[in-house]
Structure formats: C-alpha cells, structure tokens
Tab-separated table of C-alpha atoms in Angstrom:
chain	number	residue	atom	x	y	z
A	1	UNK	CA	-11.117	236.413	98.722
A	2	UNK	CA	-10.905	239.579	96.922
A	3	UNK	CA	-7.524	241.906	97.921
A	4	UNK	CA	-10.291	244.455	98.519
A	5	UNK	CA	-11.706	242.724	101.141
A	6	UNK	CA	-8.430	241.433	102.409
A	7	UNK	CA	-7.828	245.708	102.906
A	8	UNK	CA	-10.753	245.606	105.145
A	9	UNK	CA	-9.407	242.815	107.307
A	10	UNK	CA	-6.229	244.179	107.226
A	11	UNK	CA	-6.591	247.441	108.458
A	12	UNK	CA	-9.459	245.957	111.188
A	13	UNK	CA	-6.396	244.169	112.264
A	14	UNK	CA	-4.337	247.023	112.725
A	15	UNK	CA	-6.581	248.946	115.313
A	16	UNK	CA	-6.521	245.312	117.117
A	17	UNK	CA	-2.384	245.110	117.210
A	18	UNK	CA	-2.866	248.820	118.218
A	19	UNK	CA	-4.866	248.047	121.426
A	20	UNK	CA	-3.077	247.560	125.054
A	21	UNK	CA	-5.717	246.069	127.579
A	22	UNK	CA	-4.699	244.603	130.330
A	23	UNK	CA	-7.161	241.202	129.734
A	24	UNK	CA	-6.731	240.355	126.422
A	25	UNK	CA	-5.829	236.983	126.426
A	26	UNK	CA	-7.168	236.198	123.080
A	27	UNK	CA	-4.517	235.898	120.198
A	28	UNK	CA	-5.229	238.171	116.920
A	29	UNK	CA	-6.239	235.820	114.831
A	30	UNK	CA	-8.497	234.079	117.041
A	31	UNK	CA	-10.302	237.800	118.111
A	32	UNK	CA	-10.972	238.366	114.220
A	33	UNK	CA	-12.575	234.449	114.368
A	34	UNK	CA	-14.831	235.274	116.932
A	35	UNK	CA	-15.512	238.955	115.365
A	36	UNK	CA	-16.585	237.844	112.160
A	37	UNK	CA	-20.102	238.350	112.263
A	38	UNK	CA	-19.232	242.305	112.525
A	39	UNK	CA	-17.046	242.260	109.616
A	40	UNK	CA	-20.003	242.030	107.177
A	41	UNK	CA	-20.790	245.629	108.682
A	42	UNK	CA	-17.580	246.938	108.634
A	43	UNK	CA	-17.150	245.871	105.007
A	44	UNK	CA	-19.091	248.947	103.716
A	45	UNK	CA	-16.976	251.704	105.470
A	46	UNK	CA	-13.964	252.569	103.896
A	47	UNK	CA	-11.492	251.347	106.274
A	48	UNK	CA	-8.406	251.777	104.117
A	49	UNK	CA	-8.794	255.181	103.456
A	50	UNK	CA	-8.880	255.851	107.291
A	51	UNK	CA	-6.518	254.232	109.317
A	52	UNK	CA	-2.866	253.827	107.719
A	53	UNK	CA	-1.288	250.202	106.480
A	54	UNK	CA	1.055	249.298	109.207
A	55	UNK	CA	4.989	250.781	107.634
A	56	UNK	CA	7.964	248.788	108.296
A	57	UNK	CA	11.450	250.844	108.009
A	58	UNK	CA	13.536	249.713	104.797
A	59	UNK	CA	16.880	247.086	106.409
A	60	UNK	CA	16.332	248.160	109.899
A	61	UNK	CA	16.380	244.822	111.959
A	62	UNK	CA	13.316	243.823	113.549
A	63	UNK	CA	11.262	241.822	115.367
A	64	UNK	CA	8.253	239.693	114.867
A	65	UNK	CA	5.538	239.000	117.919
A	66	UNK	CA	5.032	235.303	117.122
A	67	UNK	CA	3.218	234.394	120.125
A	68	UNK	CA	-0.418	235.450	121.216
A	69	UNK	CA	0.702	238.286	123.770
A	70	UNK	CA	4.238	239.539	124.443
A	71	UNK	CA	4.846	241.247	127.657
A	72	UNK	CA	7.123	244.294	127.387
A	73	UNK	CA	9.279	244.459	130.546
A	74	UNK	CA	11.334	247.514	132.106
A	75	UNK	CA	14.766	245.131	132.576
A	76	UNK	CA	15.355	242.433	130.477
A	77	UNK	CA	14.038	240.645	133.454
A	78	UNK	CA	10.597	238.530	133.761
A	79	UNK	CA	10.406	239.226	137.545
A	80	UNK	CA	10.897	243.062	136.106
A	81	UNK	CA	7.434	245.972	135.569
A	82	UNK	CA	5.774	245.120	132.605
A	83	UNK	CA	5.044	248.486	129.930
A	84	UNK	CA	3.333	247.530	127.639
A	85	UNK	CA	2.074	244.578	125.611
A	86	UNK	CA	2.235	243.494	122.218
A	87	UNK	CA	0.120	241.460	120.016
A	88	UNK	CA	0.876	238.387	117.631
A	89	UNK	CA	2.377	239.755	114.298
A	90	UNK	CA	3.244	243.345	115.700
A	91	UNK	CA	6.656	244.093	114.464
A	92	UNK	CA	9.328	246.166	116.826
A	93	UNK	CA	12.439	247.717	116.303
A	94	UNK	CA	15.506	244.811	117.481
A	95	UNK	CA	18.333	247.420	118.962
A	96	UNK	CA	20.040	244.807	120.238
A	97	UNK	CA	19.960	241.473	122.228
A	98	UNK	CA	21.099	241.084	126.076
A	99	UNK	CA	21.620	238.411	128.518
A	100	UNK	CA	18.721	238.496	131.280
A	101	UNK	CA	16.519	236.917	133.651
A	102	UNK	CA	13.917	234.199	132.532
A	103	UNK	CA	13.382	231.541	135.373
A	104	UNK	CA	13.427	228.190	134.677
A	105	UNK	CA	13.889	228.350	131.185
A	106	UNK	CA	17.182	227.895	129.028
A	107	UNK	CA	17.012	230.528	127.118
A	108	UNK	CA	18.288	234.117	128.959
A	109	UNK	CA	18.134	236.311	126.098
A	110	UNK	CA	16.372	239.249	125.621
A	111	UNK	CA	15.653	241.830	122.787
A	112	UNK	CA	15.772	245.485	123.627
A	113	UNK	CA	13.143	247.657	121.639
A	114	UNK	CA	12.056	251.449	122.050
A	115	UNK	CA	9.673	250.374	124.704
A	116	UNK	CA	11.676	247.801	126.871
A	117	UNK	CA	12.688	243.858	127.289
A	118	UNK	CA	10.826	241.298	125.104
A	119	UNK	CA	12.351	238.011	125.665
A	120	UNK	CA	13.759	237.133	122.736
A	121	UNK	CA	12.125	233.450	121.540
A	122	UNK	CA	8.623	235.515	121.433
A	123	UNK	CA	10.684	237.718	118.674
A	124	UNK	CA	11.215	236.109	115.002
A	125	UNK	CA	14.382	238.359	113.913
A	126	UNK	CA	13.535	240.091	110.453
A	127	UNK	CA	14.219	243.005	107.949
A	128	UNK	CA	12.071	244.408	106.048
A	129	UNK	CA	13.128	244.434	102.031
A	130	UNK	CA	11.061	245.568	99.011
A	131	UNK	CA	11.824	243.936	95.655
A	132	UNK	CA	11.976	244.994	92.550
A	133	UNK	CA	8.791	243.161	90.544
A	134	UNK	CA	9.195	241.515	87.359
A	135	UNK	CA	7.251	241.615	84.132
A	136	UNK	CA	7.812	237.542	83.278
A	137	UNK	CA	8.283	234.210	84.929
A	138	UNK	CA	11.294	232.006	84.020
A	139	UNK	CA	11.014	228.901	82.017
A	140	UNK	CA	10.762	225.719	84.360
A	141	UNK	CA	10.237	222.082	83.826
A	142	UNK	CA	6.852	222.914	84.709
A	143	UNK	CA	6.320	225.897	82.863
A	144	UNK	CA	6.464	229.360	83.829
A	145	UNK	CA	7.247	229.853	87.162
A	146	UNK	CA	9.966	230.186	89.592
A	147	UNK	CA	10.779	229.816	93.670
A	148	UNK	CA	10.981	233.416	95.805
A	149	UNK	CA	11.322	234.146	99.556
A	150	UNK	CA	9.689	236.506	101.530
A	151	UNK	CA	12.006	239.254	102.381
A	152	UNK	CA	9.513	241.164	104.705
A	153	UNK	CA	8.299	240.355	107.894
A	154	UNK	CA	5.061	239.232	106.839
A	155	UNK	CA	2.520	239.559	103.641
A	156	UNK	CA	-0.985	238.865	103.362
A	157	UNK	CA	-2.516	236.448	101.038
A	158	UNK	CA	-5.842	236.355	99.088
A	159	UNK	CA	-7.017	232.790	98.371
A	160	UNK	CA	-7.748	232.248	94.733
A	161	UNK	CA	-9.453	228.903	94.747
A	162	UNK	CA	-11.786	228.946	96.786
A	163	UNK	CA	-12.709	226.266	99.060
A	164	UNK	CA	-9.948	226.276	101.103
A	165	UNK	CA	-7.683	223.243	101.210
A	166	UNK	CA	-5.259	223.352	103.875
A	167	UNK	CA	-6.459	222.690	107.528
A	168	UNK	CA	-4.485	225.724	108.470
A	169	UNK	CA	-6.699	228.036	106.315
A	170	UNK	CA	-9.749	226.505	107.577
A	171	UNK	CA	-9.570	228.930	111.271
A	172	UNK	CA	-7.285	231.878	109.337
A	173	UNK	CA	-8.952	234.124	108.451
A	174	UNK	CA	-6.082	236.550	107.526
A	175	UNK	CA	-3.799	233.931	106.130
A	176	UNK	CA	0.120	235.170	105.893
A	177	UNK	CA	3.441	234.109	104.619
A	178	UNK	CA	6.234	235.367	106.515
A	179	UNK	CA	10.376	236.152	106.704
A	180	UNK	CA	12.433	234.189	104.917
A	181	UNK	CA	9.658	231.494	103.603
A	182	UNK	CA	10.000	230.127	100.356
A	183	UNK	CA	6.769	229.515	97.922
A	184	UNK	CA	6.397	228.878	94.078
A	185	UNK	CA	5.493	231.290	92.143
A	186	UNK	CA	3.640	230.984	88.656
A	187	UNK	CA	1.756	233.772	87.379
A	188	UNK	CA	1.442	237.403	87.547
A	189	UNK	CA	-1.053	240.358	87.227
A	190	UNK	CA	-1.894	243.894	87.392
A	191	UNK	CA	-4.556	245.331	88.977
A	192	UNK	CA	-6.674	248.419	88.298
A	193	UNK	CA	-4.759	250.255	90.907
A	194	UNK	CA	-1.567	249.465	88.906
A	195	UNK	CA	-0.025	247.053	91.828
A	196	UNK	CA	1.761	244.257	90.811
A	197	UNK	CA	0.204	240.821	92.318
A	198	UNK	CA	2.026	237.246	92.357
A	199	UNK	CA	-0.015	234.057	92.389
A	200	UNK	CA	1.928	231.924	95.164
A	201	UNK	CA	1.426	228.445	95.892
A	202	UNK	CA	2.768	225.435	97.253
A	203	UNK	CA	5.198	223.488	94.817
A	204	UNK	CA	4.431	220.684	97.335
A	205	UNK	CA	1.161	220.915	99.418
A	206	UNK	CA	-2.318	221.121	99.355
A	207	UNK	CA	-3.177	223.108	96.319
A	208	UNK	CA	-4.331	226.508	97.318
A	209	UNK	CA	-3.702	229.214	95.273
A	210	UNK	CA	-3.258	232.798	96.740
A	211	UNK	CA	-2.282	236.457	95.538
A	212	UNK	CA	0.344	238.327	97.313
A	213	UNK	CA	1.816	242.000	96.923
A	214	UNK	CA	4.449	241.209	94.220
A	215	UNK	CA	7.278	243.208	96.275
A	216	UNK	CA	7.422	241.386	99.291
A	217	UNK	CA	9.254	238.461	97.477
A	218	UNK	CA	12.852	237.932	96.116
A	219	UNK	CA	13.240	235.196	93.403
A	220	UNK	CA	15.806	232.628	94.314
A	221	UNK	CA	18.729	232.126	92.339
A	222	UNK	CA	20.501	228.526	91.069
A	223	UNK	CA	23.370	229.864	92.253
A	224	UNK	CA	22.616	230.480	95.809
A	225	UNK	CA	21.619	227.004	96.331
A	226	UNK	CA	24.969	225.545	95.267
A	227	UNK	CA	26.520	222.932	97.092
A	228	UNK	CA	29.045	223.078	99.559
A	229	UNK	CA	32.128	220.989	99.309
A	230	UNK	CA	30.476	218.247	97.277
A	231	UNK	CA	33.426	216.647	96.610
A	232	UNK	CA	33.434	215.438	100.403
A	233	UNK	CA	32.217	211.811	100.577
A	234	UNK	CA	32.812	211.333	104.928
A	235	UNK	CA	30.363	213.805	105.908
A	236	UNK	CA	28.053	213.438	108.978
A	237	UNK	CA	25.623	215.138	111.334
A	238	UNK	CA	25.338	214.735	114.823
A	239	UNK	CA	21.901	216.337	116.117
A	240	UNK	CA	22.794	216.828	120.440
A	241	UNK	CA	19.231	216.363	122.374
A	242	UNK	CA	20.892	216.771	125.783
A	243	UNK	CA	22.615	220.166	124.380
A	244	UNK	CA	19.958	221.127	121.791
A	245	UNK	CA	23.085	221.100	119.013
A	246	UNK	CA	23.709	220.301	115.773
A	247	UNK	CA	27.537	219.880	114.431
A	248	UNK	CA	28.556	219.046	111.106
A	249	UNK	CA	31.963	217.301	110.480
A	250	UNK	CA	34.201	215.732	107.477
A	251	UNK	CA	35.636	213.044	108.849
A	252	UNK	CA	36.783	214.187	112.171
A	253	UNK	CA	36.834	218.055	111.978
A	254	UNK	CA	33.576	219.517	113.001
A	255	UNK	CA	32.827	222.308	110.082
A	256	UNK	CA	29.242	223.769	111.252
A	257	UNK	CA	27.767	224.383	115.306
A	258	UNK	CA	23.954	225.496	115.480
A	259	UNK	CA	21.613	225.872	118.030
A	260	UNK	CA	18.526	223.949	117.562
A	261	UNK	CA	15.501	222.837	118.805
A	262	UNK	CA	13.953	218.821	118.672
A	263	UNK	CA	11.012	217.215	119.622
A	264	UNK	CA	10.012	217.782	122.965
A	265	UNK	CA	10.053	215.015	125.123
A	266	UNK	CA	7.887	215.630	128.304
A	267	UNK	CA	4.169	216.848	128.873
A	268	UNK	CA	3.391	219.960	130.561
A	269	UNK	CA	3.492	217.970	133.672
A	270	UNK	CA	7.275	217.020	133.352
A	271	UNK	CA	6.468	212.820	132.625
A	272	UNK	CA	8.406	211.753	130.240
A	273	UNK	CA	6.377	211.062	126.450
A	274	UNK	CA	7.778	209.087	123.385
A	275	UNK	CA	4.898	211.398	120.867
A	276	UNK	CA	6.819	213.965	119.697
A	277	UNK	CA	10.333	213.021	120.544
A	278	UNK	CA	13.309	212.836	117.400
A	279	UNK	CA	13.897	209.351	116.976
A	280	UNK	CA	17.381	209.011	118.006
A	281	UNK	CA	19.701	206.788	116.443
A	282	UNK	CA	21.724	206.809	112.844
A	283	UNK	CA	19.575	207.652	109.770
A	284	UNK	CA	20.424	209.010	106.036
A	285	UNK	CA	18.666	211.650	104.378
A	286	UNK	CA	16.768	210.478	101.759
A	287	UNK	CA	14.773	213.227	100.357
A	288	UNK	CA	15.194	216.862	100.509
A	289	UNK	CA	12.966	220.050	99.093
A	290	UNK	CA	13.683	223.828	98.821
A	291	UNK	CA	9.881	224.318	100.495
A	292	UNK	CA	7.002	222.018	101.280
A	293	UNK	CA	4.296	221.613	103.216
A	294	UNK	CA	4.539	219.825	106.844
A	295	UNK	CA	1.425	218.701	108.762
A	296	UNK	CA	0.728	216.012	111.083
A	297	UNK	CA	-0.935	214.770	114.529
A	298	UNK	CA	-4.854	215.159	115.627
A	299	UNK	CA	-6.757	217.925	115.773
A	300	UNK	CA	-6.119	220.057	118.889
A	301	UNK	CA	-2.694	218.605	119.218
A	302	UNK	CA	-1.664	218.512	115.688
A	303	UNK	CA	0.223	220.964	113.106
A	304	UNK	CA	-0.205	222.802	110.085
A	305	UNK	CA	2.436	224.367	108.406
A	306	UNK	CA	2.692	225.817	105.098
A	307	UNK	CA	5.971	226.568	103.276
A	308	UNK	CA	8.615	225.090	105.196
A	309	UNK	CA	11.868	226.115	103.566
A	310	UNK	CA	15.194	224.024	103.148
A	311	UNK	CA	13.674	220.512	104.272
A	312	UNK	CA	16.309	217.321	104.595
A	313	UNK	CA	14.314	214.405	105.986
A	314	UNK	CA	15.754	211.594	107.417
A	315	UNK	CA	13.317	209.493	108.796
A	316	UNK	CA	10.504	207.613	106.908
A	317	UNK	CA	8.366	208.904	108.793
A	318	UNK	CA	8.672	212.070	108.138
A	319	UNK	CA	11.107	214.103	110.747
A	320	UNK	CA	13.667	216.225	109.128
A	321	UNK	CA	16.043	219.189	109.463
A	322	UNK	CA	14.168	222.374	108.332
A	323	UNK	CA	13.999	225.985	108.515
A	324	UNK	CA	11.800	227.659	111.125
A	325	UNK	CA	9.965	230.582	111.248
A	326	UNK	CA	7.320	230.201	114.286
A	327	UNK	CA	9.534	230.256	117.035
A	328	UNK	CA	13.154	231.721	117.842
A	329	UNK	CA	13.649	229.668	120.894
A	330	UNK	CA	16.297	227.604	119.914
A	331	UNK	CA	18.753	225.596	122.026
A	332	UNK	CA	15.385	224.345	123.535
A	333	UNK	CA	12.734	221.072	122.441
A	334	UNK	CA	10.082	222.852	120.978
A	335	UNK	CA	9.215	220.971	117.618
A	336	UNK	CA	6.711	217.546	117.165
A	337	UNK	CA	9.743	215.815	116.155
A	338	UNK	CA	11.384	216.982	113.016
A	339	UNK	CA	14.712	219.697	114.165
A	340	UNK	CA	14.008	222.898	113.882
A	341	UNK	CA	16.838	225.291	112.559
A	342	UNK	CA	17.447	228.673	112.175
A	343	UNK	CA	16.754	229.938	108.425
A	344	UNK	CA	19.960	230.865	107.235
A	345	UNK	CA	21.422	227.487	109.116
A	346	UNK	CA	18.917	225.258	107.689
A	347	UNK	CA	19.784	226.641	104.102
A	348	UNK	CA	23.809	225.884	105.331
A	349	UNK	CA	22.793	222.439	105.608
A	350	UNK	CA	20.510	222.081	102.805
A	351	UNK	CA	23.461	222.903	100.570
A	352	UNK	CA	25.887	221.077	102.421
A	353	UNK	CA	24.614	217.499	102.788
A	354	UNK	CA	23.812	214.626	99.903
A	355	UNK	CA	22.262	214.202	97.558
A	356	UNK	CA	22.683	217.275	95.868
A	357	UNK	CA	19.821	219.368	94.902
A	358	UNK	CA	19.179	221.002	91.513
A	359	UNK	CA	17.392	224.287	91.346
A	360	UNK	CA	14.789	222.721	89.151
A	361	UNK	CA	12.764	220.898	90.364
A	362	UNK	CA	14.164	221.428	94.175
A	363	UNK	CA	13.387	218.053	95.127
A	364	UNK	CA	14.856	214.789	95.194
A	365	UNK	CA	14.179	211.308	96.679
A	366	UNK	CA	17.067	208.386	97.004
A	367	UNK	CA	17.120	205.116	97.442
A	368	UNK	CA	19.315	202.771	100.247
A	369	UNK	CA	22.019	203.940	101.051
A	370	UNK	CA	20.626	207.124	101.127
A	371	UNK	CA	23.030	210.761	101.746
A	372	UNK	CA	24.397	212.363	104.433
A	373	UNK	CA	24.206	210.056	107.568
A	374	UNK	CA	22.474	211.606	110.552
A	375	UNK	CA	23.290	210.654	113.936
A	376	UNK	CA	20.399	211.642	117.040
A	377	UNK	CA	21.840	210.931	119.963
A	378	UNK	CA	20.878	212.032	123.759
A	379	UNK	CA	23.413	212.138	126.205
C-alpha cells in the first residue's frame, strides 16, 4: 500500500472514531472491512486536505480504547448513566485513576477523562512522544539496522511486500503498531513531501515489510537492556494463578511484585477448560527475545500477534512471560496461556532473569538446565 492511500484510510477512519450512535456494535476495523467497496470512491476526493489527522498532546498521559466500544459513564460506576461512547483506537486524556464499581469482575478501577468513567482495562495507558529521526542505521550483525519502540500511542503502517504474510494482516485493513512495541528497523527514506519514513519489520516473524512515520519510534539502546544483578545465581519466579501475581526472589527475599494476567481457565459458561490454561508446575527459561512474533490456536479462536516485546519463554511449547499491549486488565486470566505483563514489568524481568541477553542479536536459546527457574503454581 502506498502512504497516500494509507491518508485516505486514515482520515475515513477518523470521521468513524468521531461518530457516537447508539447501535454501533461493530468494531472500527471491522466497519472499514465491510466498507471497502466504497473506499475505491472515496479514493479520488481529497480526504486529507479536509478533515484534520487526529493530534495527540506532547507527554500528557493517555489512554488507548483497545476494545470495540467503550462506554463512558457519569461515576466511575457500570450501574452509573452512560455519556458518551468511544471507539477502538480513540485516544483520551488519563487525569487520573479511581477505585469504582464493576460487578463481578476483579478489577474496580476506573480512568477519569474530560468526559467521565472508562473502566480502566478498556484503556492501554500511553504518552505520546515524537523522536528525533536519524539520517543512518547502526552497524549490526546483520547489517544496517537497529531495534526502536513505539513511543506514541499508535502509528500506521504501509505494507511494502505485498502479499500479505501474517494472518493478522489478512482482515486489517489499517494495520498499526502501537505504545511501547518493539520492531526492527533496517532502512530509511525520504519522500517527496520531505517526511522521513522507516521500513519496520519483524526481526522474528513472518516477513512483512512496512513503512512507518519515522518519528513515532525511539531506537533502543545496549545500555537499557542491561542486566540486573547478574551476579545472582539463586534466582526464581513464582507466577500466582489464584492471585494473578508474579514475585521475583534471590534466595528467600522477594525483589519484584506485579500484577499479571495467565491463561484463562474456564469457558464463558464458567466449566472448567485445560486449552488455554499456564501449565503449572517448575520450568526454566530457555529462550528469550527483545520482540517476536506470537501466534497460535484455530481460526476463530486463535491469535495473531505481531511484535511482542521482552519475551522469556519457559515452556516448549511456547508460553512465556511477555509484554502486553492489548489489554490493561491485569490481576485477571485473560491470555491463551503465555503471562501477560505490564510493559515496563516485562522489560524488569527480561533484564533480570538468565541467560543474559546481548543487544545484538536480542535472542538467545539454551540448552538443559536452562535459566531462571519458573515456578506456576495455583493455590
């Protein structure tokens, strides 16, 4: 896809996030699917000189719609008047978050915006930081190139290989990266309008290609991914299914507490399923990468996900400790299996355990015995 056509798409999609009907019970992405056929009319007006690019404000924290529909409530209270609405991807001012009133669930927090109460695991927290672009790639073992995080809430891509590779790209039309993911990047250009433009892909994935806006990423340092007390050798981690925890110790003093989220372990009918439950028992990591790509299951009930940052697995068969950027509802199962962790605490860990990681390449593989030892246990 050309990043003039991507405009096109992109501004269609902000008149959509802009909309507040009381029936819309389609998510964004899946009203563009089904509105395709009008695009090809659309594609002639000049869309981005009329309606504005959606502006985020520079460090103000914020807040990321990461479900289909939000409802925006008076009191941080579900049983509270809903305001308004708001769409996947629409991004809100986070003024602060509040204990509330969600029934049944675990989670009681709530995010106060401008409008009202959004309960606070539809709300990915973000910022919103430009970067300064760069002329040249660093030297890697594979050539130019070099690993960068997103540092806005989200930026749009333009595939550059067309066909598309990834199952996720086959029903995305408007394909984005978000907060705090981490891709490689390996080439850059210019355009005619004078923007700067980074080809992203996957270090480890499927082998699509894509351009993004240059600015929206920060390049990772060597120095940021340094371990933490390596010269520990009785480390451990105990993942907490019962609690939805994850503790950290040396020897006996527990160093790290997180919230997290594991593989959820009943149907939406409350029986009991072993299909996406974390394998409990005592396992060591045995491979870990700054960012790769994580699918698995059937179609319908299966995932796609690309560039999932600060990955430890720990089970052949693929369940690991990761960062997460779909959901914010941790301290509750939510995941197929692997344990989802906030961003900054799945980088903590990622640093923290064995083996050790170098910058270059940002991925290693061990044999028996393995590195850290982690310990899934349920009651």
């Amino acid at each position: 896809m050309d990043p003039g056509e991507g405009e096109v798409i992109m501004n269609l999609l902000n008149v959509i996030n802009s909309i507040n009907v009381d029936e819309y019970k389609l998510s964004r992405r899946k009203f563009v699917k089904n509105s395709v056929i009008g695009l090809s009319s659309l594609a002639t007006i000049p869309l981005g000189r009329l309606l504005p690019e959606i502006q985020f404000s520079e460090n103000e924290r914020l807040g990321r719609v990461t479900v289909g529909m939000a409802e925006v409530k008076i009191k941080p209270d579900e049983e509270s008047r809903t305001v308004n609405k708001v769409y996947e991807d629409a991004v809100l001012p986070w003024l602060k978050e509040v204990v509330g009133n969600r029934p049944f669930r675990h989670n009681q927090r709530w995010v106060e915006t401008p409008e009202g109460y959004i309960w606070a695991p539809y709300l990915q927290p973000v910022r919103n930081k430009s970067n300064s672009v760069l002329d040249s790639l660093p030297q890697s073992s594979l050539g130019e190139g070099m690993w960068a995080e997103v540092t806005v809430p989200y930026v749009d891509l333009f595939l550059n290989n067309l066909p598309a590779r990834s199952p996720w790209l086959q029903e995305d039309l408007t394909p984005r990266l978000y907060y705090t993911q981490v891709v490689w990047i390996d080439h850059i250009k210019i355009d005619e309008q004078g923007l700067v433009w980074y080809q992203v892909n996957e270090r480890y994935g499927y082998g699509d290609v894509f351009w993004a806006k240059a600015e929206a990423f920060r390049p990772l340092t060597a120095e940021e991914i340094t371990p933490i007390t390596p010269d520990v050798e009785n480390k451990k981690i105990v993942v907490h299914i019962g609690y939805q925890t994850l503790s950290c110790f040396e020897g006996n003093s527990e160093v790290f507490f997180a919230p997290i989220s594991t593989g959820i372990r009943s149907d939406m009918y409350g029986n009991r399923t072993e299909q996406w439950e974390t394998p409990l028992g005592l396992r060591p990591i045995w491979r870990k990468l700054i960012s790769v790509h994580m699918s698995g299951g059937t179609t319908g009930g299966g995932y796609d996900l690309p560039a999932v940052s600060w990955t430890s697995l720990f089970e052949g068969n693929g369940v690991a400790i990761h960062s997460t950027f779909w959901h914010n509802n941790f301290g509750e199962e939510m995941s197929h299996g692997c344990v989802n962790a906030m961003p900054e605490d799945a980088k903590w860990i990622f640093r923290w355990t064995n083996p050790m990681v170098s910058f270059d390449p940002g991925d290693i593989t061990v044999g028996m015995p393995g590195g850290t030892l982690v310990e899934v246990v349920e009651d």
